[in-house]
Coordinates of C-alpha atoms in Angstrom, one line a residue:
X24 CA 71.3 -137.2 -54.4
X25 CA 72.6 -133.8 -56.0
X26 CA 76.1 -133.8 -57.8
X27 CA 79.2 -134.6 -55.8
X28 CA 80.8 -131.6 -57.6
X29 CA 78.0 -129.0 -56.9
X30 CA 77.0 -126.5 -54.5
X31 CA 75.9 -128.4 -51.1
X32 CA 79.1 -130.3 -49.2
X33 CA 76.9 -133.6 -47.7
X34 CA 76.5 -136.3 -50.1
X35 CA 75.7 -139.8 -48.1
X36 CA 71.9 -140.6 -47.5
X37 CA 72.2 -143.3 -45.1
X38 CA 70.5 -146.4 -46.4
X39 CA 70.7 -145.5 -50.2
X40 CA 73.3 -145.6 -52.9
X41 CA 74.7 -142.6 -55.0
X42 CA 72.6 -141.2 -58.3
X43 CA 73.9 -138.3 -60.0
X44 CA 71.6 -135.5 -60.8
X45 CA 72.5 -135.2 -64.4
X46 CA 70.3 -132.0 -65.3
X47 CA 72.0 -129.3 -66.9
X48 CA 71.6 -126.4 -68.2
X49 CA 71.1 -127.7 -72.0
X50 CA 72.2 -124.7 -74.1
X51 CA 75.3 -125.6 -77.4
X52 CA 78.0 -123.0 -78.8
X53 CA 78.0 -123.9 -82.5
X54 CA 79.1 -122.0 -85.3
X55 CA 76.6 -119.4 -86.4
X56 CA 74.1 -120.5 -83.5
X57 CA 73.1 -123.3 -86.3
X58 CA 71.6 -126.8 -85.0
X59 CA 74.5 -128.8 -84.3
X60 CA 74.9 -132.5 -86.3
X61 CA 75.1 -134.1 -83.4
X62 CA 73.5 -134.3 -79.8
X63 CA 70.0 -133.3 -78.7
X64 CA 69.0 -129.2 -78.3
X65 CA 66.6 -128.4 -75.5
X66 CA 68.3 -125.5 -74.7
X67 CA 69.2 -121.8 -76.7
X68 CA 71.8 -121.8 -79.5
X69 CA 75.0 -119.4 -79.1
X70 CA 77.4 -118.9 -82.0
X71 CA 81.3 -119.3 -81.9
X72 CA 83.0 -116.6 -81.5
X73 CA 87.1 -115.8 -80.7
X74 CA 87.2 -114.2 -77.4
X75 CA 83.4 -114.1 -76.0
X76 CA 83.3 -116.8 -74.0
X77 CA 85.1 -117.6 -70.5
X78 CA 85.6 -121.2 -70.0
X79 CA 85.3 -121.7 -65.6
X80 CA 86.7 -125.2 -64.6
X81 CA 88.1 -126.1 -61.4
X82 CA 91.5 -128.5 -61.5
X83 CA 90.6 -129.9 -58.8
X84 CA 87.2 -131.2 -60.6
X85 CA 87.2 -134.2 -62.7
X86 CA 84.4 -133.0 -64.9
X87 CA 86.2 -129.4 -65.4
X88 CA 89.2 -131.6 -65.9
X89 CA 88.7 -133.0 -68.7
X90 CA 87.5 -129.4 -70.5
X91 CA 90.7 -127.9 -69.6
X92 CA 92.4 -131.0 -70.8
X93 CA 90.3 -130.9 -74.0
X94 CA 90.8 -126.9 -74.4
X95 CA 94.5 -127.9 -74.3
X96 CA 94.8 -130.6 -77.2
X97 CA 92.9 -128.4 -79.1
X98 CA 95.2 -125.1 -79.0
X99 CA 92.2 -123.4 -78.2
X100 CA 93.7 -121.6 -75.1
X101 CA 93.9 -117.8 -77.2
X102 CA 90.3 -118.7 -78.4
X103 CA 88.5 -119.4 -75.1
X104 CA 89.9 -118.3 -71.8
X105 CA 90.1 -119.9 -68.5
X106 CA 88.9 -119.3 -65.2
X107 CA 90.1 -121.7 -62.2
X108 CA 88.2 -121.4 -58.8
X109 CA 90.1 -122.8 -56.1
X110 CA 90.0 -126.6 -54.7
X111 CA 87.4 -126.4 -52.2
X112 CA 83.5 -124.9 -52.0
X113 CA 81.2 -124.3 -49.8
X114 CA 77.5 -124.6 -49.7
X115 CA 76.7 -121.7 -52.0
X116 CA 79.3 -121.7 -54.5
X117 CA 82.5 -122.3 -56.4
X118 CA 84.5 -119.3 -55.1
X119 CA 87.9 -118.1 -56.6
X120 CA 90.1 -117.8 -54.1
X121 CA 93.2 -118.4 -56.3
X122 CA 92.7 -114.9 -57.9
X123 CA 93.8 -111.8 -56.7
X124 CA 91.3 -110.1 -54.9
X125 CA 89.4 -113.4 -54.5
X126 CA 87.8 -112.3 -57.9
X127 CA 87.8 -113.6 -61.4
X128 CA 90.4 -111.1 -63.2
X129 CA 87.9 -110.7 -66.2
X130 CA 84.1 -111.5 -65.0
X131 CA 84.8 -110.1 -62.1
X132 CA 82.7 -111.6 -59.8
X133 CA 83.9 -113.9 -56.5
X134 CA 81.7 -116.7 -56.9
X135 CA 80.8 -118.8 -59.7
X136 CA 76.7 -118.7 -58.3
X137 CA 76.8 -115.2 -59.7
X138 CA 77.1 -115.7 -63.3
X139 CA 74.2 -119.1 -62.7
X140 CA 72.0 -116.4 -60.5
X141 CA 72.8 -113.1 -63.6
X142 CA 71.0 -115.8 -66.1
X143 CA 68.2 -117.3 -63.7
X144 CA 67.9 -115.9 -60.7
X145 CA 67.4 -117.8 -57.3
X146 CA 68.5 -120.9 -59.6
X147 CA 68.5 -124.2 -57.7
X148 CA 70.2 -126.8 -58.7
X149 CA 74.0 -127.4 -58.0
X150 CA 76.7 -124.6 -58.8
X151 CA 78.5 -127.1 -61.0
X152 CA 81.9 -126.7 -63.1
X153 CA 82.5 -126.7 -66.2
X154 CA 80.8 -124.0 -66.7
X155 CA 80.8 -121.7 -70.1
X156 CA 80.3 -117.8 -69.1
X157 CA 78.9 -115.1 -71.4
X158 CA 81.7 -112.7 -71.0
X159 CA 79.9 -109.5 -72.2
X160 CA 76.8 -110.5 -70.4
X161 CA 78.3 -112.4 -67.4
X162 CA 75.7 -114.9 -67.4
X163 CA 76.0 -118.4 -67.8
X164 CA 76.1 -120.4 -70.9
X165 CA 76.0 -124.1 -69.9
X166 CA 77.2 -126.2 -67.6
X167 CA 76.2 -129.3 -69.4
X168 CA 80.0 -130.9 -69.0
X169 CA 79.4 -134.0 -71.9
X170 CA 78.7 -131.4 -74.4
X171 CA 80.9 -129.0 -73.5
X172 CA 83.9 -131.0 -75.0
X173 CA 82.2 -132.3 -77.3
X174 CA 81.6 -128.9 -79.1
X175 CA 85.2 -128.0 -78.2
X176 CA 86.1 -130.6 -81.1
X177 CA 83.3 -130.2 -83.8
X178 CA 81.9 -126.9 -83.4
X179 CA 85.6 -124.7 -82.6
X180 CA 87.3 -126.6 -85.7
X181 CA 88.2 -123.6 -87.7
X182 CA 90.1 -122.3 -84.5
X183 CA 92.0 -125.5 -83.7
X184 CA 95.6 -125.3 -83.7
X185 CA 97.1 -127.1 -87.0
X186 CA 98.2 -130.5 -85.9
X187 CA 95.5 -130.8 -83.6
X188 CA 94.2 -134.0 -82.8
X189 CA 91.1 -136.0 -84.1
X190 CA 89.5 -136.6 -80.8
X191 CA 86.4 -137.5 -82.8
X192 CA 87.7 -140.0 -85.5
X193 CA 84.5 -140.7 -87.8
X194 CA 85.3 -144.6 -88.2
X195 CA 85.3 -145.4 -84.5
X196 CA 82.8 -142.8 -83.1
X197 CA 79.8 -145.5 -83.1
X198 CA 82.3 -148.1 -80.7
X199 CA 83.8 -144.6 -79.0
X200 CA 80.2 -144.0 -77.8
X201 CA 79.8 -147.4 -76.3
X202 CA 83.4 -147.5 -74.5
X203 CA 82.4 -143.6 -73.2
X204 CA 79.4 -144.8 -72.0
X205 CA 80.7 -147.8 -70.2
X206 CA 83.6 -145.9 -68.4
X207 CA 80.7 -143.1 -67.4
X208 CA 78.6 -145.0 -65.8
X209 CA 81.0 -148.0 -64.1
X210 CA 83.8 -145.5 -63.6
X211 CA 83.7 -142.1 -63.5
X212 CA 80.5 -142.1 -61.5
X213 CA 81.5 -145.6 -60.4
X214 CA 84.0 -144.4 -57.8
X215 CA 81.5 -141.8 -56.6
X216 CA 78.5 -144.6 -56.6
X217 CA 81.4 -146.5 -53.7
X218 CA 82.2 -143.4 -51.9
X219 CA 78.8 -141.7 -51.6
X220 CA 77.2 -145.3 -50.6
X221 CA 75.1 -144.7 -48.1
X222 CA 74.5 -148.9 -46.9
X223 CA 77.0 -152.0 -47.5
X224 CA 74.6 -153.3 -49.6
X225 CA 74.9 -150.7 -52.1
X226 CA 78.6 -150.1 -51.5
X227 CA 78.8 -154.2 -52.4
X228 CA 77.1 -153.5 -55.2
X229 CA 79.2 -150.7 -56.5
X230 CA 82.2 -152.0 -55.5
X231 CA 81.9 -155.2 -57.9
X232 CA 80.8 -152.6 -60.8
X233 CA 83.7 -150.5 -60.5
X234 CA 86.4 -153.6 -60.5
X235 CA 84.4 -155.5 -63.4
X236 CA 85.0 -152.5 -65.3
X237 CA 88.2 -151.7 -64.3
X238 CA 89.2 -155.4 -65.1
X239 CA 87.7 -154.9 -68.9
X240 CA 89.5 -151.7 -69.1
X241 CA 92.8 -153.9 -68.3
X242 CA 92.0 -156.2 -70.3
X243 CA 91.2 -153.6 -73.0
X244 CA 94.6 -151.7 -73.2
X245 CA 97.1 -154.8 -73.3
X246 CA 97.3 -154.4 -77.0
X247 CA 96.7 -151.0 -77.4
X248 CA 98.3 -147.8 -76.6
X249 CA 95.0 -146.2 -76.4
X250 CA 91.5 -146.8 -75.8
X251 CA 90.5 -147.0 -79.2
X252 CA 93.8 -147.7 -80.8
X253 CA 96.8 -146.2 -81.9
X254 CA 95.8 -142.6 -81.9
X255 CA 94.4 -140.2 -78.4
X256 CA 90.9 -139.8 -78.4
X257 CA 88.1 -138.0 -76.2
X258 CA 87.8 -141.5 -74.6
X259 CA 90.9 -141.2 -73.7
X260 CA 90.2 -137.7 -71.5
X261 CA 87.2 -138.9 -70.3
X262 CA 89.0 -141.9 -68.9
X263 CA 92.1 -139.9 -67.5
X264 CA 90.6 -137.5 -65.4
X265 CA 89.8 -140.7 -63.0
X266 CA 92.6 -142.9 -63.4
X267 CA 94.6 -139.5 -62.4
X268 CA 92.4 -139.7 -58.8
X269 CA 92.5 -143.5 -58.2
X270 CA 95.5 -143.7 -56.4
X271 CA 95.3 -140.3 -54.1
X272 CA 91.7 -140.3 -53.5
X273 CA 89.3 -142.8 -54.6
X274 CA 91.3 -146.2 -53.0
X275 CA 91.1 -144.7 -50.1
X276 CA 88.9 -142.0 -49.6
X277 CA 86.3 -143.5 -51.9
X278 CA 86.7 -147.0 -50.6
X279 CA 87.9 -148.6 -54.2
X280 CA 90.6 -150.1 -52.6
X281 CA 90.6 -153.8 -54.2
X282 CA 94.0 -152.5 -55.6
X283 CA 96.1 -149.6 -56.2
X284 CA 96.0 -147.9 -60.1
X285 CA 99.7 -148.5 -59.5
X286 CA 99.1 -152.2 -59.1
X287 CA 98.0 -152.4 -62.5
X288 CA 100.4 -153.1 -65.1
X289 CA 98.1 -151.8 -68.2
X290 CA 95.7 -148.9 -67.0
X291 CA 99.0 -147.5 -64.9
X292 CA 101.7 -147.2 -67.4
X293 CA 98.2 -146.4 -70.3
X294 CA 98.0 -143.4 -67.4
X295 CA 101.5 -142.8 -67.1
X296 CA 101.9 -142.3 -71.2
X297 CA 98.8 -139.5 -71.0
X298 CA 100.0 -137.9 -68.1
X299 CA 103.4 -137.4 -69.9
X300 CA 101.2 -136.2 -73.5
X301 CA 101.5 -132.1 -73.3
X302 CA 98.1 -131.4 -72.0
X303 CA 97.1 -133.9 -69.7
X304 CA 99.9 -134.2 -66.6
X305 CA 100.5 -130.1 -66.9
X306 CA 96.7 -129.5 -66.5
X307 CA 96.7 -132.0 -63.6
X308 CA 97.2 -130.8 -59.9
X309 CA 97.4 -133.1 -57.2
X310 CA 97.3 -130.8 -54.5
X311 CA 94.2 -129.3 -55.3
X312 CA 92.3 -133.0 -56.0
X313 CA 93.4 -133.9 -53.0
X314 CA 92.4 -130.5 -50.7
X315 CA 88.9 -130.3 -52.8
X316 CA 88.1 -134.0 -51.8
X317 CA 89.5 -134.5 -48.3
X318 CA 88.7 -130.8 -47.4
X319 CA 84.5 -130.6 -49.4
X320 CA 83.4 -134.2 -47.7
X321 CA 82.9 -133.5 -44.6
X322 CA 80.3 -135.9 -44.2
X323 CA 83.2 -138.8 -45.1
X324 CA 86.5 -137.4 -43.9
X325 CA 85.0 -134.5 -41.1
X326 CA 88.8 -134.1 -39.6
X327 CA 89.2 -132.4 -42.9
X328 CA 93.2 -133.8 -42.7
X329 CA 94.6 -134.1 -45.9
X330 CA 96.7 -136.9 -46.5
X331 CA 100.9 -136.1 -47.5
X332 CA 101.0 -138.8 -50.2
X333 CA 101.2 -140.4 -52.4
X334 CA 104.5 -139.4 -53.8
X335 CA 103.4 -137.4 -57.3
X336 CA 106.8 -138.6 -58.9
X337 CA 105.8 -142.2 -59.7
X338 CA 104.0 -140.5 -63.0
X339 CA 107.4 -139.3 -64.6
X340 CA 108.9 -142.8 -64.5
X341 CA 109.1 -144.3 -67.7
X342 CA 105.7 -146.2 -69.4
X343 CA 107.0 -148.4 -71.6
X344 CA 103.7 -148.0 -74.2
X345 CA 105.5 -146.0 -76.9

């Protein structure tokens, strides 16, 4: 099963359950091309540099999301620019249709597949977003979304704004790893593993993954304003980006309907206080989630309809988790 974020709009194999393909392209930014502290490097090292590199993430992706979320908290916004293709795809490419001219106003090119294709052409694998572009070259970078933010924080430091947050604290990293990894694979592939199920077996199976871990995760914040404390961390974003879809696409669309996120008491008003944190509700669009999902998966909703709710509102009302 390819990405549910890529290039190719059918994602159910009947009588199998979801699995990510999780091969990126590998290449790290880091400052002066050096090996980086952290992480593996099976790809080519780039150095940092102000103004070089053209950050392409789609709103309407969760994976994107959380690099345009991450790009915010870090003020790095006059360091790295942004390039936004529209909510939906079809099977070749991310296209940007919200530009002028259907182009991207500084790599000028129409369709994301052309910066993959200007590095390795007649690549195969999914057109995926994030993706870090090569501005004087137009050729991609990476696309290898973990990483990507990751580097935003340790390898960009000298350009974060002052004030910036530690989204990395060095005392918790070793338990921020473990909580990552659980809400990665139970949660934000967790709702794709229920929606891409291809028998009931597997969507049984999914289904009681998800809810466990949505049940620790309530458990989790009601004594803490955060997932790791007092303080926001990359956990935090990582987490987020779903919690922001639960309600408008994955209880019903993706079949996680045990409850609503807005049945929750903790996890909603934990999303609520984010959503309201300068960077996360003005870098979220519901419209666009909701056209990329309803309009892409053909295969689960072929009428293409969008649904009118729910009411986007419900996130300014007060959270009570100051």
């Amino acid at each position: 099963m390819s990405d549910s974020d890529d290039h190719t709009p059918t994602y159910v194999e009947a009588g199998k359950e979801f699995s990510r393909d999780m091969n990126y392209v590998p290449d790290r930014i880091t400052r002066d091309a050096r090996r980086p502290e952290h992480g593996p490097v099976e790809g080519g090292l780039w150095p940092v540099e102000p103004g070089r590199y053209r950050l392409v993430a789609a709103k309407a992706c969760p994976w994107a999301n959380r690099a345009i979320i991450v790009r915010s908290l870090l003020g790095l916004e006059d360091v790295i620019s942004l390039g936004t293709p529209g909510p939906t795809h079809d099977k070749r490419s991310w296209t940007f249709d919200l530009d002028a001219g259907g182009r991207d106003p500084v790599l000028g090119i129409e369709r994301l597949q052309e910066a993959y294709f200007k590095r390795f052409p007649g690549y195969e694998r999914g057109i995926t977003v994030p993706a870090v572009v090569d501005i004087p070259t137009g050729e991609l970078v990476t696309n290898d979304f973990p990483w990507i933010t990751h580097d935003l924080f340790f390898e960009w430091r000298e350009h974060h704004r002052e004030g910036a947050p530690d989204l990395w604290p060095a005392d918790l990293r070793e338990e921020m790893d473990e909580v990552m990894q659980r809400i990665f694979t139970e949660v934000n592939n967790g709702v794709y593993r229920c929606g891409f199920a291809g028998s009931q077996e597997s969507y049984d199976a999914a289904y009681d993954r998800l809810w466990t871990a949505m049940d620790w995760l309530e458990e989790r914040l009601s004594d803490r304003r955060y997932l790791m404390g007092d303080a926001i961390t990359e956990a935090d974003v990582r987490l987020f980006t779903t919690l922001a879809r639960f309600d408008a696409v994955y209880h019903g669309h993706f079949k996680c309907n045990r409850v609503k996120l807005t049945e929750m008491p903790h996890l909603w008003g934990y999303a609520r206080d984010l959503f309201q944190t300068p960077g996360f509700g003005d870098n979220t669009d519901f419209e666009q989630i909701k056209a990329h999902y309803y309009v892409v998966h053909t295969d689960i909703n072929p009428s293409g309809v969008i649904p009118a709710g729910p009411d986007p509102d419900v996130w300014l009302t007060p959270h009570g988790r100051g």
